[in-house]
CSV table of C-alpha atoms in Angstrom, one decimal:
chain,number,residue,atom,x,y,z
O,18,MET,CA,0.0,0.0,0.0
O,19,SER,CA,1.5,3.3,-1.1
O,20,GLN,CA,1.8,6.3,1.1
O,21,ASP,CA,2.2,10.0,0.6
O,22,VAL,CA,5.8,10.4,1.8
O,23,SER,CA,5.8,14.2,1.2
O,24,ARG,CA,4.0,15.0,4.4
O,25,PRO,CA,6.8,14.3,6.9
O,26,LEU,CA,9.2,16.5,4.9
O,27,LEU,CA,9.2,20.3,4.3
O,28,SER,CA,10.4,21.9,1.1
O,29,GLY,CA,12.9,24.7,1.3
O,30,PRO,CA,10.5,27.7,1.3
O,31,ARG,CA,8.0,25.9,3.7
O,32,ARG,CA,10.9,24.9,6.0
O,33,ALA,CA,12.2,28.5,6.1
O,34,LEU,CA,8.7,29.9,6.9
O,35,TRP,CA,8.2,27.4,9.7
O,36,ALA,CA,11.7,28.0,11.0
O,37,ALA,CA,11.1,31.8,11.1
O,38,LEU,CA,7.8,31.4,12.9
O,39,ALA,CA,9.4,28.9,15.4
O,40,LEU,CA,12.1,31.5,16.2
O,41,LEU,CA,9.8,34.5,16.4
O,42,PHE,CA,7.4,32.8,18.8
O,43,PRO,CA,9.9,32.2,21.6
O,44,LEU,CA,11.4,35.7,21.0
O,45,ALA,CA,7.9,37.2,21.6
O,46,VAL,CA,7.4,35.0,24.7
O,47,VAL,CA,10.8,36.0,26.1
O,48,LEU,CA,10.8,39.7,25.3
O,49,ALA,CA,7.1,40.7,25.9
O,50,PRO,CA,7.1,40.4,29.7
O,51,PRO,CA,10.3,42.5,30.3
O,52,VAL,CA,9.2,45.1,27.7
O,53,ALA,CA,5.9,45.4,29.5
O,54,GLU,CA,7.7,45.8,32.9
O,55,PHE,CA,9.9,48.6,31.5
O,56,LEU,CA,7.0,50.4,29.9
O,57,GLU,CA,5.0,50.3,33.2
O,58,HIS,CA,8.0,51.4,35.4
O,59,PRO,CA,10.3,53.7,33.4
O,60,ALA,CA,13.4,54.8,35.3
O,61,PRO,CA,16.7,56.7,34.7
O,62,ALA,CA,19.6,54.5,33.6
O,63,PHE,CA,21.6,52.9,36.5
O,64,SER,CA,19.3,54.3,39.1
O,65,PRO,CA,18.1,51.9,41.9
O,66,LYS,CA,14.7,51.8,40.1
O,67,TRP,CA,16.5,50.9,36.8
O,68,PHE,CA,18.4,48.1,38.5
O,69,GLU,CA,15.2,46.8,39.9
O,70,ALA,CA,13.4,47.0,36.5
O,71,VAL,CA,16.3,45.1,34.8
O,72,GLY,CA,16.3,42.5,37.5
O,73,LYS,CA,12.6,42.0,37.1
O,74,GLY,CA,12.9,41.9,33.4
O,75,LEU,CA,15.6,39.3,33.4
O,76,ALA,CA,13.4,37.1,35.7
O,77,LEU,CA,10.5,37.5,33.4
O,78,ALA,CA,12.7,36.7,30.4
O,79,GLY,CA,14.1,33.6,32.2
O,80,VAL,CA,10.6,32.4,33.0
O,81,GLY,CA,9.7,32.9,29.3
O,82,LEU,CA,12.6,30.7,28.4
O,83,PHE,CA,11.1,28.0,30.6
O,84,PHE,CA,8.1,28.3,28.4
O,85,VAL,CA,10.3,27.7,25.3
O,86,GLN,CA,11.9,24.7,27.1
O,87,TYR,CA,8.6,23.0,27.5
O,88,ALA,CA,7.8,23.3,23.8
O,89,ILE,CA,11.3,22.0,22.8
O,90,GLY,CA,11.1,19.2,25.3
O,91,ALA,CA,7.8,18.0,23.8
O,92,LYS,CA,9.7,16.8,20.7
O,93,LEU,CA,7.2,18.2,18.3
O,94,PRO,CA,7.6,16.8,14.7
O,95,LEU,CA,7.2,20.3,13.3
O,96,LEU,CA,10.3,21.5,15.1
O,97,ASP,CA,12.2,18.4,13.8
O,98,ARG,CA,11.2,19.3,10.2
O,99,ALA,CA,12.4,22.9,10.7
O,100,PHE,CA,15.6,22.4,12.6
O,101,SER,CA,16.0,18.6,13.1
O,102,LEU,CA,15.4,16.8,16.4
O,103,ASN,CA,19.2,16.8,17.1
O,104,GLY,CA,19.3,20.6,16.6
O,105,THR,CA,16.4,21.2,18.9
O,106,PHE,CA,18.0,19.1,21.6
O,107,LEU,CA,21.2,21.2,21.3
O,108,ALA,CA,19.1,24.3,21.5
O,109,HIS,CA,17.4,22.9,24.6
O,110,ARG,CA,20.8,22.8,26.4
O,111,TRP,CA,21.7,26.4,25.5
O,112,VAL,CA,18.3,27.7,26.3
O,113,ALA,CA,18.5,26.1,29.8
O,114,LEU,CA,21.9,27.7,30.3
O,115,ALA,CA,20.6,31.1,29.2
O,116,ALA,CA,17.6,30.8,31.5
O,117,ALA,CA,19.8,29.9,34.5
O,118,CYS,CA,22.1,32.9,33.9
O,119,MET,CA,19.1,35.3,33.6
O,120,LEU,CA,17.4,34.0,36.7
O,121,SER,CA,20.7,34.1,38.6
O,122,LEU,CA,21.2,37.8,37.7
O,123,HIS,CA,17.7,38.6,38.9
O,124,PRO,CA,18.4,38.7,42.7
O,125,LEU,CA,21.8,40.3,42.2
O,126,LEU,CA,20.4,43.3,40.3
O,127,LEU,CA,17.4,43.6,42.6
O,128,PHE,CA,19.5,43.8,45.8
O,129,ALA,CA,22.8,45.3,44.5
O,130,PRO,CA,21.8,49.0,44.9
O,131,LYS,CA,20.2,48.5,48.3
O,132,GLU,CA,21.8,48.6,51.7
O,133,ARG,CA,20.6,45.8,53.9
O,134,GLU,CA,21.6,44.9,57.5
O,135,VAL,CA,22.5,41.3,58.2
O,136,GLY,CA,20.3,39.9,60.9
O,137,ALA,CA,18.3,36.9,61.9
O,138,ILE,CA,16.3,35.2,59.1
O,139,ASP,CA,12.6,35.7,59.5
O,140,LEU,CA,11.2,32.6,57.9
O,141,ALA,CA,7.6,33.8,58.1
O,142,ALA,CA,8.5,36.9,56.0
O,143,GLN,CA,11.4,35.7,53.9
O,144,TRP,CA,10.5,32.1,53.0
O,145,PRO,CA,9.6,33.1,49.4
O,146,LEU,CA,13.1,34.6,49.0
O,147,LEU,CA,14.7,31.4,50.4
O,148,LEU,CA,12.5,29.4,48.0
O,149,GLY,CA,13.8,31.4,45.1
O,150,ALA,CA,17.4,30.6,46.2
O,151,LEU,CA,16.5,26.9,46.4
O,152,THR,CA,15.0,27.2,42.9
O,153,LEU,CA,18.2,28.6,41.5
O,154,LEU,CA,20.3,26.0,43.2
O,155,SER,CA,18.1,23.3,41.9
O,156,LEU,CA,18.1,24.8,38.4
O,157,TRP,CA,21.9,24.9,38.2
O,158,THR,CA,22.1,21.4,39.5
O,159,ALA,CA,19.7,20.2,36.8
O,160,VAL,CA,21.7,22.0,34.1
O,161,ALA,CA,25.1,20.7,35.4
O,162,VAL,CA,23.8,17.1,35.5
O,163,ALA,CA,22.3,17.3,32.0
O,164,LEU,CA,25.5,18.7,30.5
O,165,LYS,CA,27.8,16.2,32.3
O,166,ARG,CA,25.5,13.1,32.3
O,167,LYS,CA,27.9,10.9,30.4
O,168,PHE,CA,30.8,12.0,32.6
O,169,LEU,CA,28.8,11.1,35.7
O,170,GLY,CA,28.0,7.7,34.2
O,171,LEU,CA,24.2,8.2,34.5
O,172,PRO,CA,22.2,6.1,32.0
O,173,PHE,CA,20.0,8.1,29.7
O,174,GLN,CA,16.7,6.5,30.7
O,175,ARG,CA,17.3,6.9,34.4
O,176,TRP,CA,18.4,10.5,33.9
O,177,TRP,CA,15.5,11.3,31.6
O,178,GLY,CA,12.9,10.1,34.1
O,179,LEU,CA,14.4,12.2,36.9
O,180,HIS,CA,14.8,15.1,34.5
O,181,LYS,CA,11.1,15.1,33.6
O,182,ILE,CA,10.1,15.1,37.3
O,183,GLY,CA,12.7,17.8,38.1
O,184,VAL,CA,11.3,20.1,35.4
O,185,VAL,CA,7.8,20.0,36.8
O,186,ALA,CA,9.2,20.5,40.4
O,187,LEU,CA,11.2,23.5,39.2
O,188,ALA,CA,8.1,25.0,37.6
O,189,VAL,CA,6.2,24.6,40.9
O,190,LEU,CA,9.0,26.1,42.9
O,191,ALA,CA,9.4,29.1,40.6
O,192,GLY,CA,5.7,29.6,40.4
O,193,THR,CA,5.3,29.5,44.2
O,194,HIS,CA,8.2,32.0,44.6
O,195,ALA,CA,6.7,34.4,42.0
O,196,ALA,CA,3.2,34.1,43.5
O,197,PHE,CA,4.2,34.9,47.1
O,198,VAL,CA,7.3,37.1,47.0
O,199,HIS,CA,6.4,40.7,47.9
O,200,GLY,CA,7.2,43.7,45.7
O,201,HIS,CA,8.5,41.7,42.8
O,202,LEU,CA,7.0,40.4,39.5
O,203,HIS,CA,3.6,41.6,40.4
O,204,LEU,CA,2.4,41.7,36.8
O,205,GLY,CA,1.5,38.0,37.0
O,206,TRP,CA,3.5,37.1,33.9
O,207,PRO,CA,5.5,34.3,35.6
O,208,GLN,CA,2.4,32.5,36.8
O,209,ALA,CA,0.7,32.9,33.4
O,210,VAL,CA,3.8,31.8,31.5
O,211,LEU,CA,4.6,28.9,33.7
O,212,ALA,CA,1.0,27.7,33.7
O,213,GLY,CA,0.8,28.1,29.9
O,214,GLY,CA,4.1,26.3,29.4
O,215,LEU,CA,3.1,23.4,31.6
O,216,LEU,CA,-0.2,23.0,29.8
O,217,ILE,CA,1.5,23.0,26.4
O,218,TYR,CA,4.1,20.5,27.6
O,219,LEU,CA,1.6,18.2,29.2
O,220,GLY,CA,-0.8,18.5,26.3
O,221,SER,CA,1.9,17.8,23.7
O,222,ALA,CA,3.1,14.8,25.7
O,223,LEU,CA,-0.4,13.4,25.8
O,224,ALA,CA,-1.0,14.1,22.2
O,225,ARG,CA,2.3,12.6,21.2
O,226,ARG,CA,1.8,9.4,23.2
O,227,GLY,CA,2.5,7.5,19.9
O,228,ARG,CA,0.7,5.4,17.5
O,229,GLU,CA,0.1,1.8,18.6
O,230,TYR,CA,1.6,-1.2,16.8
O,231,GLN,CA,1.9,-4.9,17.4
O,232,VAL,CA,5.0,-7.0,17.0
O,233,ALA,CA,4.4,-9.2,14.0
O,234,ALA,CA,7.8,-10.9,13.9
O,235,VAL,CA,11.3,-10.8,15.3
O,236,GLU,CA,13.8,-12.2,12.8
O,237,LYS,CA,17.5,-12.8,13.0
O,238,ALA,CA,19.2,-10.2,10.7
O,239,ALA,CA,22.9,-10.9,11.5
O,240,ARG,CA,25.1,-12.6,14.1
O,241,ASP,CA,24.1,-10.1,16.8
O,242,ALA,CA,21.2,-8.2,15.2
O,243,PHE,CA,17.4,-8.6,14.8
O,244,GLU,CA,14.8,-7.2,12.4
O,245,VAL,CA,11.7,-6.3,14.3
O,246,VAL,CA,8.5,-6.1,12.2
O,247,LEU,CA,5.6,-4.0,13.5
O,248,ARG,CA,2.1,-3.8,12.1
O,249,PRO,CA,-0.4,-1.1,13.0
O,250,ALA,CA,-3.0,-2.0,15.6
O,251,ARG,CA,-5.5,0.0,13.5
O,252,GLY,CA,-5.4,1.2,10.0
O,253,ALA,CA,-2.1,1.9,8.1
O,254,ALA,CA,1.3,2.9,9.5
O,255,ALA,CA,1.9,6.7,10.0
O,256,PRO,CA,3.3,8.4,6.8
O,257,TYR,CA,7.1,8.7,6.8
O,258,ALA,CA,9.8,9.3,4.3
O,259,PRO,CA,12.5,6.7,3.6
O,260,GLY,CA,15.4,7.3,6.0
O,261,GLN,CA,13.4,8.7,8.9
O,262,PHE,CA,13.3,7.3,12.4
O,263,GLY,CA,10.8,6.9,15.2
O,264,LEU,CA,10.9,7.0,19.0
O,265,VAL,CA,9.8,3.5,20.0
O,266,THR,CA,8.5,2.1,23.3
O,267,PHE,CA,7.9,-1.6,23.5
O,268,LEU,CA,5.1,-2.6,25.9
O,269,SER,CA,6.4,-6.1,26.6
O,270,GLU,CA,6.8,-8.0,29.9
O,271,ASN,CA,10.2,-9.1,28.6
O,272,LEU,CA,11.7,-5.6,28.2
O,273,PRO,CA,11.9,-2.4,30.3
O,274,ARG,CA,9.4,0.2,29.2
O,275,GLU,CA,12.0,2.6,27.7
O,276,GLU,CA,11.8,5.0,24.7
O,277,HIS,CA,14.5,4.5,22.1
O,278,PRO,CA,15.2,6.1,18.7
O,279,TRP,CA,15.3,3.6,15.9
O,280,THR,CA,15.5,4.2,12.1
O,281,LEU,CA,12.8,2.6,10.0
O,282,ALA,CA,14.4,0.2,7.6
O,283,SER,CA,11.1,-0.4,5.8
O,284,THR,CA,9.8,1.6,2.9
O,285,PRO,CA,6.7,3.8,3.1
O,286,THR,CA,5.5,2.3,-0.2
O,287,ARG,CA,4.4,-0.7,2.0
O,288,GLY,CA,2.3,1.0,4.6
O,289,GLU,CA,1.1,-2.2,6.2
O,290,GLU,CA,4.3,-2.6,8.3
O,291,LEU,CA,7.3,-1.0,9.9
O,292,ARG,CA,10.7,-2.7,10.0
O,293,MET,CA,13.6,-1.9,12.3
O,294,CYS,CA,17.1,-3.5,12.4
O,295,ILE,CA,18.5,-3.4,15.9
O,296,ARG,CA,22.0,-4.6,16.9
O,297,CYS,CA,22.5,-6.1,20.3
O,298,SER,CA,25.0,-3.7,21.8
O,299,GLY,CA,23.7,-2.9,25.3
O,300,ASP,CA,21.6,-4.1,28.2
O,301,PHE,CA,18.3,-3.1,26.5
O,302,THR,CA,19.1,-4.0,22.9
O,303,SER,CA,20.5,-7.4,24.0
O,304,ALA,CA,17.0,-8.3,25.1
O,305,ILE,CA,15.4,-7.5,21.8
O,306,GLY,CA,15.3,-11.2,20.9
O,307,ARG,CA,12.9,-11.7,23.8
O,308,LEU,CA,10.2,-9.8,22.1
O,309,ARG,CA,7.2,-11.9,21.1
O,310,PRO,CA,4.6,-11.6,18.3
O,311,GLY,CA,1.6,-9.8,19.8
O,312,ASP,CA,3.6,-7.6,22.1
O,313,ARG,CA,2.5,-3.9,21.7
O,314,ALA,CA,4.7,-1.0,20.8
O,315,LEU,CA,4.2,2.8,20.8
O,316,VAL,CA,5.9,4.7,18.0
O,317,LYS,CA,6.2,8.5,17.9
O,318,GLY,CA,7.3,10.3,14.8
O,319,PRO,CA,8.4,10.2,12.1
O,320,TYR,CA,11.5,12.3,12.8
O,321,GLY,CA,14.6,13.2,10.8
O,322,ARG,CA,15.6,14.8,7.4
O,323,PHE,CA,18.0,12.1,6.3
O,324,SER,CA,16.3,11.2,3.0
O,325,TYR,CA,17.2,11.2,-0.6
O,326,LEU,CA,13.8,12.8,-1.3
O,327,ARG,CA,15.0,16.1,0.2
O,328,HIS,CA,18.1,16.5,-1.9
O,329,GLY,CA,19.3,16.8,-5.5
O,330,GLU,CA,17.6,16.0,-8.8
O,331,GLU,CA,14.8,13.4,-9.0
O,332,ASP,CA,17.1,11.0,-11.0
O,333,GLY,CA,20.5,12.2,-9.7
O,334,GLU,CA,23.2,9.8,-8.8
O,335,LEU,CA,23.5,8.7,-5.2
O,336,VAL,CA,26.5,7.7,-3.0
O,337,LEU,CA,25.6,5.9,0.2
O,338,VAL,CA,28.1,5.2,3.0
O,339,ALA,CA,27.2,3.0,6.0
O,340,GLY,CA,28.9,1.7,9.1
O,341,GLY,CA,27.4,-1.4,10.5
O,342,VAL,CA,23.8,-1.0,11.6
O,343,GLY,CA,24.0,2.5,10.3
O,344,VAL,CA,22.8,0.9,7.0
O,345,THR,CA,19.2,1.0,8.2
O,346,PRO,CA,18.1,4.4,6.8
O,347,ILE,CA,20.0,3.5,3.6
O,348,LEU,CA,18.2,0.2,3.5
O,349,SER,CA,14.9,2.1,3.7
O,350,MET,CA,16.0,4.4,0.8
O,351,LEU,CA,17.1,1.4,-1.3
O,352,ARG,CA,13.8,-0.4,-0.7
O,353,HIS,CA,11.9,2.7,-1.7
O,354,LEU,CA,13.9,3.1,-4.9
O,355,ALA,CA,13.3,-0.5,-5.8
O,356,ASP,CA,9.5,-0.3,-5.2
O,357,ARG,CA,9.4,2.8,-7.4
O,358,GLY,CA,11.4,1.1,-10.2
O,359,ASP,CA,14.1,3.8,-9.9
O,360,GLN,CA,17.2,2.7,-11.8
O,361,ARG,CA,19.5,5.7,-11.2
O,362,PRO,CA,23.2,5.0,-10.5
O,363,VAL,CA,23.6,4.2,-6.7
O,364,THR,CA,26.9,3.3,-5.1
O,365,LEU,CA,26.8,1.8,-1.6
O,366,ILE,CA,30.0,1.6,0.5
O,367,TRP,CA,29.3,-0.5,3.6
O,368,SER,CA,31.8,-1.1,6.4
O,369,ASN,CA,31.4,-4.1,8.7
O,370,ARG,CA,33.7,-6.0,11.0
O,371,THR,CA,33.2,-9.4,9.4
O,372,GLU,CA,30.8,-11.1,6.9
O,373,GLU,CA,28.7,-12.4,9.8
O,374,ASP,CA,28.0,-8.8,10.8
O,375,ILE,CA,26.4,-7.9,7.5
O,376,ILE,CA,22.7,-7.3,8.1
O,377,LEU,CA,20.2,-9.1,5.9
O,378,PRO,CA,22.7,-10.3,3.2
O,379,ARG,CA,19.9,-12.0,1.2
O,380,GLY,CA,17.8,-8.8,1.2
O,381,MET,CA,20.8,-6.9,-0.1
O,382,GLN,CA,21.3,-9.4,-2.9
O,383,GLU,CA,17.6,-9.1,-3.8
O,384,LEU,CA,17.9,-5.3,-3.9
O,385,ARG,CA,21.0,-5.6,-6.2
O,386,GLU,CA,18.9,-7.7,-8.6
O,387,ARG,CA,16.0,-5.3,-8.6
O,388,LEU,CA,18.1,-2.1,-8.9
O,389,SER,CA,20.2,-2.3,-12.1
O,390,GLY,CA,22.0,0.9,-11.1
O,391,LEU,CA,23.1,-0.3,-7.6
O,392,THR,CA,26.7,-1.2,-6.9
O,393,ILE,CA,27.6,-2.5,-3.4
O,394,HIS,CA,31.2,-2.4,-2.1
O,395,TYR,CA,31.7,-4.3,1.2
O,396,VAL,CA,34.6,-3.2,3.4
O,397,LEU,CA,35.5,-5.6,6.2
O,398,THR,CA,37.7,-4.3,9.1
O,399,ARG,CA,38.3,-7.5,11.1
O,400,GLN,CA,38.1,-10.4,8.7
O,401,PRO,CA,41.5,-12.1,7.8
O,402,GLU,CA,42.0,-13.4,4.3
O,403,TYR,CA,39.3,-11.3,2.7
O,404,SER,CA,39.8,-10.6,-1.0
O,405,GLY,CA,37.8,-7.4,-1.1
O,406,TYR,CA,38.4,-4.0,0.6
O,407,SER,CA,39.6,-4.5,4.2
O,408,GLY,CA,40.6,-2.2,7.1
O,409,ARG,CA,39.1,1.1,8.0
O,410,LEU,CA,37.7,3.4,5.3
O,411,ASP,CA,40.2,6.0,4.3
O,412,GLU,CA,40.8,8.5,1.6
O,413,ALA,CA,42.6,6.0,-0.7
O,414,LYS,CA,39.7,3.5,-0.5
O,415,TYR,CA,37.1,6.2,-1.2
O,416,ALA,CA,39.2,7.4,-4.2
O,417,ALA,CA,39.4,3.9,-5.6
O,418,ILE,CA,35.8,2.9,-5.0
O,419,LEU,CA,34.4,6.2,-6.3
O,420,LYS,CA,36.8,6.6,-9.2
O,421,GLY,CA,34.0,6.8,-11.9
O,422,VAL,CA,31.3,8.4,-9.8
O,423,ASP,CA,29.9,11.8,-10.6
O,424,ARG,CA,31.3,14.3,-8.0
O,425,ARG,CA,27.9,16.1,-8.2
O,426,ALA,CA,26.2,13.0,-6.6
O,427,GLU,CA,24.3,13.4,-3.3
O,428,VAL,CA,26.1,11.6,-0.6
O,429,PHE,CA,24.4,10.1,2.5
O,430,VAL,CA,26.5,8.8,5.4
O,431,CYS,CA,25.3,7.0,8.5
O,432,GLY,CA,27.2,5.1,11.1
O,433,PRO,CA,29.3,5.8,14.2
O,434,PRO,CA,30.2,9.5,14.8
O,435,SER,CA,33.9,8.9,14.0
O,436,LEU,CA,33.0,7.2,10.7
O,437,MET,CA,30.7,10.1,9.7
O,438,ALA,CA,33.3,12.7,10.6
O,439,ASP,CA,36.1,10.9,8.7
O,440,ALA,CA,33.8,10.3,5.7
O,441,ARG,CA,32.9,14.0,5.4
O,442,ARG,CA,36.6,15.0,5.5
O,443,GLN,CA,37.8,12.3,3.2
O,444,LEU,CA,35.0,12.6,0.6
O,445,CYS,CA,35.7,16.3,0.4
O,446,ARG,CA,39.4,15.5,-0.3
O,447,VAL,CA,38.4,13.2,-3.2
O,448,GLY,CA,36.3,15.9,-4.8
O,449,PHE,CA,32.8,15.8,-3.4
O,450,SER,CA,31.2,19.1,-2.2
O,451,ALA,CA,30.6,19.4,1.5
O,452,GLY,CA,27.1,20.8,0.7
O,453,ARG,CA,26.2,17.5,-0.9
O,454,ILE,CA,27.3,15.3,2.0
O,455,HIS,CA,24.4,14.5,4.4
O,456,THR,CA,24.9,12.7,7.7
O,457,GLU,CA,22.4,11.2,10.1
O,458,GLU,CA,23.3,12.9,13.4
O,459,PHE,CA,21.1,12.1,16.4
O,460,ALA,CA,22.2,11.2,19.9
O,461,LEU,CA,20.3,11.3,23.2
């Protein structure tokens, strides 16, 4: 069953429009409250009243950034189409840091021009101020842990659960401080912004619960990899473009209930199923083989812009470079090309450790038979006595393999971060334009 695969992708002008709107909206949210504060309480520059107005304005702007964080954290597909999900996650970190800095300057500017005597703390009168200090300390703790999660050895799923609880707790702390502190932020903007942001975040989270699927099959794809086949519980699969990925949560008694990003190896021309190739490389993925037909799954998405449909001419030549299981989005694109009867020249360079690590070798042979323009070059890094290309991909191998390939071809690279970085540098050296080299970059 064919699907309209244009829906999950935005054309250049449409993407630019949505990106502009997505940037203008948070700017309005952040700037409107402090501008309103300055207009209501004008003061000479650097006077005590001016410091107070700037301090209030920074607090309001910081609260506005909290609003933006909720929208980014909801993982809205529209933001992915405009900026990529990886880009929005990077923005999420910088916005959190900016909000923490603004909110930290808030008390310093409010109290800097004032002379205060140090005395006993009156909890009955000053608890909102102490609550504000606790909020700042908690905010900086959350930012530091998020930035240094890998250094701390904190698993993503454990951190993500604590992070979501912490975000709501911070909103409650900040809202309570703003509601009860005397003489500050009396415009009511913090309460309104925080409440609105929480509603958007919770509403988006509920709306993006995911489409329900059932596990139809779990098939051995390679020595340590499985291909999981999902079928919609109702209707057809959600529209997606070849090369995109989804956020998948398996509802199985044999696996923890965790959300993971996996590329769809299937083609949208066959809307009755989703296929994902998963290598057993960690505690969770090593249990994939314990999935059983009938187990349920929730799939959010699609996400990603790594698709040949977005780049180049309709019949332009393609170069595909994959490292190990990074072949999954490329497999989706090849299956889509085959179903469309597209016979354009396509060169696939695929690096694996050994022949036993090659995913779905029979499926690749079938694609080679269906696509007359497809040439596959296997590169094995850890197999002795191999007659083909062996060792790590380097400039010399790229030059030899791509000797007769048009340098105007669109290039798609997916694999470990080191392979993608090396491929971009080496492909540029052998004559390909950096603007035509596309990589699949997404990491939680």
